[in-house]
Tab-separated table of C-alpha atoms in Angstrom:
chain	number	residue	atom	x	y	z
A	261	UNK	CA	2.414	75.911	-26.087
A	262	UNK	CA	-1.108	77.271	-26.455
A	263	UNK	CA	-2.686	78.856	-23.374
A	264	UNK	CA	-5.727	80.922	-22.429
A	265	UNK	CA	-4.230	83.956	-20.703
A	266	UNK	CA	-6.144	86.270	-18.385
A	267	UNK	CA	-4.927	89.660	-19.590
A	268	UNK	CA	-7.358	92.035	-17.863
A	269	UNK	CA	-10.857	92.383	-16.477
A	270	UNK	CA	-13.196	90.105	-18.418
A	271	UNK	CA	-10.498	89.434	-20.989
A	272	UNK	CA	-9.078	86.027	-21.940
A	273	UNK	CA	-6.736	85.739	-24.927
A	274	UNK	CA	-5.365	82.609	-26.588
A	275	UNK	CA	-1.586	82.990	-26.788
A	276	UNK	CA	1.546	80.982	-27.473
A	277	UNK	CA	3.679	80.735	-24.335
A	278	UNK	CA	7.061	79.089	-23.795
A	279	UNK	CA	7.078	75.613	-22.312
A	280	UNK	CA	7.578	75.638	-18.523
A	281	UNK	CA	10.945	74.594	-17.124
A	282	UNK	CA	11.199	72.352	-14.083
A	283	UNK	CA	13.592	71.785	-11.193
A	284	UNK	CA	13.993	68.825	-8.858
A	285	UNK	CA	10.732	67.339	-7.563
A	286	UNK	CA	8.712	69.122	-10.220
A	287	UNK	CA	6.859	67.821	-13.262
A	288	UNK	CA	5.269	69.060	-16.456
A	289	UNK	CA	1.735	67.803	-16.953
A	290	UNK	CA	0.220	67.540	-20.416
A	291	UNK	CA	-3.339	68.685	-19.804
A	292	UNK	CA	-6.032	66.355	-21.154
A	293	UNK	CA	-9.054	68.178	-19.741
A	294	UNK	CA	-9.709	71.095	-17.376
A	295	UNK	CA	-12.838	72.005	-15.452
A	296	UNK	CA	-14.159	75.556	-15.625
A	297	UNK	CA	-14.884	76.902	-12.145
A	298	UNK	CA	-17.173	79.823	-11.329
A	299	UNK	CA	-14.399	81.198	-9.109
A	300	UNK	CA	-12.229	81.632	-12.210
A	301	UNK	CA	-15.026	83.623	-13.805
A	302	UNK	CA	-15.266	85.821	-10.708
A	303	UNK	CA	-11.513	86.470	-10.798
A	304	UNK	CA	-11.395	87.094	-14.529
A	305	UNK	CA	-14.417	89.401	-14.453
A	306	UNK	CA	-12.985	91.432	-11.574
A	307	UNK	CA	-15.632	90.396	-9.042
A	308	UNK	CA	-13.063	88.593	-6.897
A	309	UNK	CA	-9.595	89.946	-6.263
A	310	UNK	CA	-7.031	87.116	-6.431
A	311	UNK	CA	-3.729	88.110	-8.001
A	312	UNK	CA	-3.082	90.170	-11.082
A	313	UNK	CA	-3.084	89.519	-14.828
A	314	UNK	CA	-1.451	88.242	-16.883
A	315	UNK	CA	-1.923	84.704	-15.639
A	316	UNK	CA	-3.189	81.330	-16.799
A	317	UNK	CA	-6.101	80.303	-14.576
A	318	UNK	CA	-7.517	76.802	-14.133
A	319	UNK	CA	-7.288	74.752	-10.925
A	320	UNK	CA	-9.333	71.712	-12.015
A	321	UNK	CA	-6.793	69.657	-13.958
A	322	UNK	CA	-6.601	66.174	-15.431
A	323	UNK	CA	-3.602	65.182	-17.516
A	324	UNK	CA	-0.602	62.946	-17.855
A	325	UNK	CA	3.012	63.281	-16.808
A	326	UNK	CA	5.004	64.684	-19.725
A	327	UNK	CA	8.328	65.334	-17.970
A	328	UNK	CA	9.409	64.728	-14.386
A	329	UNK	CA	12.439	65.215	-12.138
A	330	UNK	CA	12.061	63.197	-8.962
A	331	UNK	CA	13.674	60.597	-6.751
A	332	UNK	CA	10.330	58.799	-6.549
A	333	UNK	CA	9.876	55.622	-8.576
A	334	UNK	CA	6.089	55.314	-8.392
A	335	UNK	CA	5.282	58.144	-10.834
A	336	UNK	CA	6.627	58.017	-14.375
A	337	UNK	CA	6.165	59.745	-17.717
A	338	UNK	CA	2.769	58.836	-19.163
A	339	UNK	CA	1.039	58.418	-15.790
A	340	UNK	CA	-2.496	59.813	-15.929
A	341	UNK	CA	-3.295	61.999	-12.980
A	342	UNK	CA	-5.251	64.790	-11.373
A	343	UNK	CA	-3.577	67.677	-9.591
A	344	UNK	CA	-4.046	68.558	-5.914
A	345	UNK	CA	-3.616	72.254	-6.495
A	346	UNK	CA	-3.367	73.670	-2.951
A	347	UNK	CA	0.200	74.554	-1.957
A	348	UNK	CA	1.734	75.483	1.400
A	349	UNK	CA	5.131	76.234	2.895
A	350	UNK	CA	5.532	72.579	3.896
A	351	UNK	CA	6.855	73.129	7.408
A	352	UNK	CA	4.346	75.145	9.479
A	353	UNK	CA	1.880	73.591	11.934
A	354	UNK	CA	-0.923	73.618	9.363
A	355	UNK	CA	1.177	71.966	6.667
A	356	UNK	CA	2.438	69.322	9.082
A	357	UNK	CA	-1.188	68.579	9.946
A	358	UNK	CA	-1.988	68.054	6.251
A	359	UNK	CA	-3.863	71.340	5.989
A	360	UNK	CA	-1.694	73.349	3.632
A	361	UNK	CA	-4.814	75.171	2.472
A	362	UNK	CA	-4.721	76.901	5.897
A	363	UNK	CA	-1.015	77.735	5.648
A	364	UNK	CA	-0.305	81.455	6.029
A	365	UNK	CA	1.719	81.179	2.809
A	366	UNK	CA	-0.965	79.199	0.986
A	367	UNK	CA	-1.199	79.505	-2.776
A	368	UNK	CA	-2.851	77.453	-5.489
A	369	UNK	CA	-1.943	76.191	-8.928
A	370	UNK	CA	-4.165	78.110	-11.326
A	371	UNK	CA	-4.078	81.350	-9.359
A	372	UNK	CA	-1.441	84.059	-9.575
A	373	UNK	CA	1.523	83.632	-9.467
A	374	UNK	CA	1.093	79.971	-10.517
A	375	UNK	CA	-0.094	79.191	-14.032
A	376	UNK	CA	-2.874	76.634	-14.220
A	377	UNK	CA	-4.685	74.182	-16.430
A	378	UNK	CA	-6.091	76.440	-19.165
A	379	UNK	CA	-2.999	75.561	-21.180
A	380	UNK	CA	-1.591	72.599	-23.046
A	381	UNK	CA	1.056	72.071	-20.345
A	382	UNK	CA	1.368	73.084	-16.695
A	383	UNK	CA	4.205	72.854	-14.164
A	384	UNK	CA	3.385	71.259	-10.790
A	385	UNK	CA	5.231	69.941	-7.731
A	386	UNK	CA	5.547	66.154	-7.839
A	387	UNK	CA	3.781	66.074	-4.464
A	388	UNK	CA	0.643	67.483	-6.143
A	389	UNK	CA	0.299	64.548	-8.549
A	390	UNK	CA	-2.559	62.153	-7.710
A	391	UNK	CA	-2.417	59.091	-9.994
A	392	UNK	CA	-5.652	57.792	-11.512
A	393	UNK	CA	-6.577	54.588	-13.325
A	394	UNK	CA	-8.260	54.149	-16.686
A	395	UNK	CA	-11.570	53.785	-14.859
A	396	UNK	CA	-11.401	57.504	-14.048
A	397	UNK	CA	-12.099	59.327	-17.308
A	398	UNK	CA	-10.397	62.562	-18.334
A	399	UNK	CA	-13.682	64.404	-17.838
A	400	UNK	CA	-14.245	62.955	-14.367
A	401	UNK	CA	-10.677	63.880	-13.490
A	402	UNK	CA	-11.194	67.381	-14.838
A	403	UNK	CA	-13.942	68.181	-12.347
A	404	UNK	CA	-12.731	66.026	-9.466
A	405	UNK	CA	-11.240	69.057	-7.692
A	406	UNK	CA	-14.688	70.590	-7.375
A	407	UNK	CA	-15.790	67.586	-5.296
A	408	UNK	CA	-12.864	67.181	-2.917
A	409	UNK	CA	-13.971	69.806	-0.376
A	410	UNK	CA	-17.458	68.296	-0.055
A	411	UNK	CA	-15.860	64.865	0.286
A	412	UNK	CA	-13.335	66.016	2.890
A	413	UNK	CA	-15.908	67.724	5.073
A	414	UNK	CA	-18.190	64.670	5.078
A	415	UNK	CA	-15.183	62.464	5.854
A	416	UNK	CA	-14.387	64.775	8.768
A	417	UNK	CA	-17.931	64.787	10.130
A	418	UNK	CA	-19.105	61.292	9.253
A	419	UNK	CA	-22.701	60.212	8.699
A	420	UNK	CA	-24.530	58.074	11.289
A	421	UNK	CA	-25.510	54.621	10.049
A	422	UNK	CA	-28.528	55.134	7.780
A	423	UNK	CA	-28.548	58.776	8.903
A	424	UNK	CA	-30.258	61.769	7.328
A	425	UNK	CA	-28.417	64.477	5.414
A	426	UNK	CA	-30.091	67.719	4.311
A	427	UNK	CA	-28.484	69.945	1.677
A	428	UNK	CA	-29.448	73.496	0.709
A	429	UNK	CA	-28.709	74.544	-2.883
A	430	UNK	CA	-28.431	72.880	-6.275
A	431	UNK	CA	-25.042	73.988	-7.627
A	432	UNK	CA	-22.096	71.704	-8.342
A	433	UNK	CA	-21.055	71.566	-4.683
A	434	UNK	CA	-24.561	70.656	-3.527
A	435	UNK	CA	-24.786	67.915	-6.155
A	436	UNK	CA	-21.361	66.633	-5.115
A	437	UNK	CA	-22.505	66.511	-1.491
A	438	UNK	CA	-25.553	64.486	-2.550
A	439	UNK	CA	-23.455	61.935	-4.442
A	440	UNK	CA	-20.868	61.605	-1.682
A	441	UNK	CA	-23.504	61.329	1.054
A	442	UNK	CA	-25.133	58.512	-0.891
A	443	UNK	CA	-21.771	56.774	-1.372
A	444	UNK	CA	-21.108	57.082	2.379
A	445	UNK	CA	-24.355	55.303	3.228
A	446	UNK	CA	-26.820	58.057	4.115
A	447	UNK	CA	-30.324	56.651	4.498
A	448	UNK	CA	-32.229	59.827	3.619
A	449	UNK	CA	-30.834	62.686	1.546
A	450	UNK	CA	-33.045	65.771	1.538
A	451	UNK	CA	-32.369	68.584	-0.922
A	452	UNK	CA	-33.774	72.059	-0.266
A	453	UNK	CA	-34.204	74.017	-3.498
A	454	UNK	CA	-36.325	76.806	-4.940
A	455	UNK	CA	-37.997	75.367	-8.043
A	456	UNK	CA	-39.382	72.033	-9.257
A	457	UNK	CA	-36.868	71.635	-12.082
A	458	UNK	CA	-33.957	71.822	-9.635
A	459	UNK	CA	-35.819	69.472	-7.303
A	460	UNK	CA	-35.892	66.800	-10.000
A	461	UNK	CA	-32.239	67.495	-10.800
A	462	UNK	CA	-31.157	66.810	-7.225
A	463	UNK	CA	-33.207	63.605	-7.185
A	464	UNK	CA	-31.412	62.421	-10.305
A	465	UNK	CA	-28.136	62.806	-8.389
A	466	UNK	CA	-29.355	60.719	-5.450
A	467	UNK	CA	-31.560	62.868	-3.217
A	468	UNK	CA	-34.343	60.745	-1.738
A	469	UNK	CA	-36.513	63.797	-1.045
A	470	UNK	CA	-36.616	67.313	-2.503
A	471	UNK	CA	-38.319	70.251	-0.813
A	472	UNK	CA	-39.297	73.385	-2.730
A	473	UNK	CA	-38.635	76.171	-0.225
A	474	UNK	CA	-40.848	78.602	-2.172
A	475	UNK	CA	-43.913	76.413	-1.787
A	476	UNK	CA	-43.355	74.305	1.326
A	477	UNK	CA	-42.497	74.782	4.992
A	478	UNK	CA	-39.009	73.237	4.928
A	479	UNK	CA	-38.702	72.619	8.663
A	480	UNK	CA	-42.137	70.984	8.820
A	481	UNK	CA	-41.352	68.726	5.853
A	482	UNK	CA	-38.003	67.660	7.340
A	483	UNK	CA	-39.769	66.798	10.598
A	484	UNK	CA	-42.269	64.700	8.635
A	485	UNK	CA	-39.574	62.921	6.603
A	486	UNK	CA	-37.476	62.100	9.684
A	487	UNK	CA	-40.357	61.221	12.037
A	488	UNK	CA	-39.572	64.206	14.223
A	489	UNK	CA	-35.807	63.836	14.505
A	490	UNK	CA	-34.624	66.290	11.789
A	491	UNK	CA	-31.319	65.913	9.903
A	492	UNK	CA	-28.165	64.452	11.447
A	493	UNK	CA	-26.025	66.505	9.054
A	494	UNK	CA	-27.115	69.736	7.382
A	495	UNK	CA	-24.998	71.162	4.562
A	496	UNK	CA	-25.379	74.809	3.613
A	497	UNK	CA	-24.206	75.263	0.023
A	498	UNK	CA	-25.835	78.546	-1.046
A	499	UNK	CA	-24.031	81.207	0.983
A	500	UNK	CA	-27.283	83.176	1.347
A	501	UNK	CA	-27.605	84.701	4.826
A	502	UNK	CA	-31.310	83.865	5.174
A	503	UNK	CA	-30.690	80.245	4.212
A	504	UNK	CA	-27.735	79.933	6.589
A	505	UNK	CA	-29.908	81.086	9.491
A	506	UNK	CA	-32.624	78.541	8.673
A	507	UNK	CA	-30.241	75.560	8.697
A	508	UNK	CA	-30.328	75.543	12.500
A	509	UNK	CA	-34.054	74.736	12.277
A	510	UNK	CA	-33.309	71.733	10.058
A	511	UNK	CA	-30.644	70.179	12.308
A	512	UNK	CA	-31.273	67.412	14.834
A	513	UNK	CA	-30.196	67.773	18.455
A	514	UNK	CA	-26.555	66.752	18.617
A	515	UNK	CA	-26.291	67.136	14.856
A	516	UNK	CA	-23.809	68.967	12.661
A	517	UNK	CA	-24.081	71.869	10.229
A	518	UNK	CA	-21.411	72.109	7.525
A	519	UNK	CA	-21.072	75.665	6.223
A	520	UNK	CA	-19.777	75.499	2.654
A	521	UNK	CA	-21.429	78.520	1.022
A	522	UNK	CA	-19.834	81.909	1.706
A	523	UNK	CA	-22.036	84.994	2.199
A	524	UNK	CA	-21.073	88.384	0.820
A	525	UNK	CA	-18.807	90.605	2.896
A	526	UNK	CA	-21.670	92.997	3.627
A	527	UNK	CA	-24.191	90.314	4.642
A	528	UNK	CA	-24.949	89.819	8.314
A	529	UNK	CA	-25.798	86.340	9.570
A	530	UNK	CA	-27.571	85.797	12.894
A	531	UNK	CA	-26.462	82.578	14.567
A	532	UNK	CA	-28.846	81.219	17.266
A	533	UNK	CA	-26.234	80.746	19.966
A	534	UNK	CA	-28.645	79.541	22.677
A	535	UNK	CA	-30.088	76.869	20.365
A	536	UNK	CA	-26.602	75.834	19.243
A	537	UNK	CA	-25.451	75.421	22.842
A	538	UNK	CA	-28.566	73.867	24.344
A	539	UNK	CA	-29.030	71.387	21.500
A	540	UNK	CA	-25.291	70.704	21.145
A	541	UNK	CA	-25.233	71.528	17.453
A	542	UNK	CA	-21.784	71.506	15.869
A	543	UNK	CA	-21.287	74.293	13.319
A	544	UNK	CA	-18.170	74.065	11.193
A	545	UNK	CA	-16.695	75.605	8.075
A	546	UNK	CA	-15.551	73.570	5.077
A	547	UNK	CA	-12.780	74.853	2.840
A	548	UNK	CA	-10.150	72.126	2.857
A	549	UNK	CA	-9.563	69.235	0.508
A	550	UNK	CA	-6.143	67.731	1.148
A	551	UNK	CA	-7.190	64.373	2.597
A	552	UNK	CA	-10.013	63.632	0.164
A	553	UNK	CA	-8.167	63.206	-3.154
A	554	UNK	CA	-7.317	59.535	-2.904
A	555	UNK	CA	-10.614	58.424	-1.277
A	556	UNK	CA	-12.555	60.319	-3.961
A	557	UNK	CA	-10.498	58.722	-6.737
A	558	UNK	CA	-11.239	55.324	-5.189
A	559	UNK	CA	-14.986	56.065	-5.029
A	560	UNK	CA	-14.984	56.993	-8.720
A	561	UNK	CA	-12.807	53.993	-9.561
A	562	UNK	CA	-15.228	51.644	-7.790
A	563	UNK	CA	-18.301	53.142	-9.448
A	564	UNK	CA	-19.805	54.598	-6.266
A	565	UNK	CA	-19.722	58.091	-7.784
A	566	UNK	CA	-20.207	59.035	-11.429
A	567	UNK	CA	-18.938	62.583	-11.868
A	568	UNK	CA	-19.514	62.860	-15.618
A	569	UNK	CA	-23.230	63.396	-14.995
A	570	UNK	CA	-22.329	66.876	-13.718
A	571	UNK	CA	-20.840	67.924	-17.077
A	572	UNK	CA	-23.292	69.878	-19.208
A	573	UNK	CA	-20.954	71.672	-21.639
A	574	UNK	CA	-17.641	70.854	-23.379
A	575	UNK	CA	-15.423	73.357	-25.214
A	576	UNK	CA	-12.008	73.470	-26.847
A	577	UNK	CA	-9.344	75.789	-25.463
A	578	UNK	CA	-9.859	78.133	-28.436
A	579	UNK	CA	-13.500	78.495	-27.381
A	580	UNK	CA	-12.944	78.932	-23.641
A	581	UNK	CA	-14.664	82.335	-23.668
A	582	UNK	CA	-17.889	80.555	-24.577
A	583	UNK	CA	-17.641	78.719	-21.254
A	584	UNK	CA	-17.343	81.995	-19.363
A	585	UNK	CA	-20.257	83.370	-21.392
A	586	UNK	CA	-22.434	80.760	-19.687
A	587	UNK	CA	-21.613	82.327	-16.320
A	588	UNK	CA	-22.155	85.831	-17.688
A	589	UNK	CA	-25.595	84.782	-18.924
A	590	UNK	CA	-26.433	82.879	-15.713
A	591	UNK	CA	-27.294	79.888	-17.886
A	592	UNK	CA	-29.691	77.694	-15.894
A	593	UNK	CA	-28.612	74.555	-17.746
A	594	UNK	CA	-24.979	74.925	-16.695
A	595	UNK	CA	-23.657	72.628	-13.996
A	596	UNK	CA	-20.029	72.085	-15.028
A	597	UNK	CA	-18.184	72.981	-18.213
A	598	UNK	CA	-14.985	71.247	-19.305
A	599	UNK	CA	-12.191	72.281	-21.657
A	600	UNK	CA	-11.143	69.305	-23.777
A	601	UNK	CA	-7.613	69.177	-25.183
């Protein structure tokens, strides 16, 4: 089979690899499309240390069952699916709670030592297969993984009836949060960005208001938009220390801040503890995705979310390096790239 193999820092080579072999409760998935994640670029370029080459990356996978060994009768050869890539030991407290992404033995399909979706075929546990219908396109399935963490964290927090959600950032995660917040019934969705082009982009994804933080007083504008209340849920999706600190000024009393963006190891973030306590602000991290796969598939299936609008570039596997070139060049038009098989 053909695969894009990470062979060293900033080096991806197209190679012929042997077909994977499976044991009981495993399956081979014929990949139909795979999303290209910035995290893969960071690993491949050496900016993020996860595993060692050689390895086939790719944790955003849509395909169909090619071969399967299972006692289950609900999944058969030919079933189209997406892959829930997070793996755990299966028996610890975290795994029993459905949070295998917090398992001390956590690993992920698409990261060493597991080969991923930048290949014609990939081996997965049967438990990782999430069936999809024909209403969920290959391209939507290919980038669905990038939306499950935003979906899970909003499911966990909830949005008050007709409530206000504020989101910092304009990357794929921020856009996913906007779409999911709209699907969950948010009344006002406020995006906080840094230029007018990105402001219009977030509006096209469902933001009701966009604030340019370079030109406007964000806290003042949020107070105006919400008639003094501020946002019930604030989502921080940039990872910038200065932006993280400001989110506490955007949050309503008794509200919730979801921290999705991750600051650099050397960055220091000052959390206003007195304000957090006295205003009963809940501050929580969002990294998990286990419980969101099926609800997200249903939202796409019902037309409440249209993920394809996030896709700006499509490449073949032979041209996968062109996708990573977009990250190298910091291409401003890039939202999500997909490898089409």
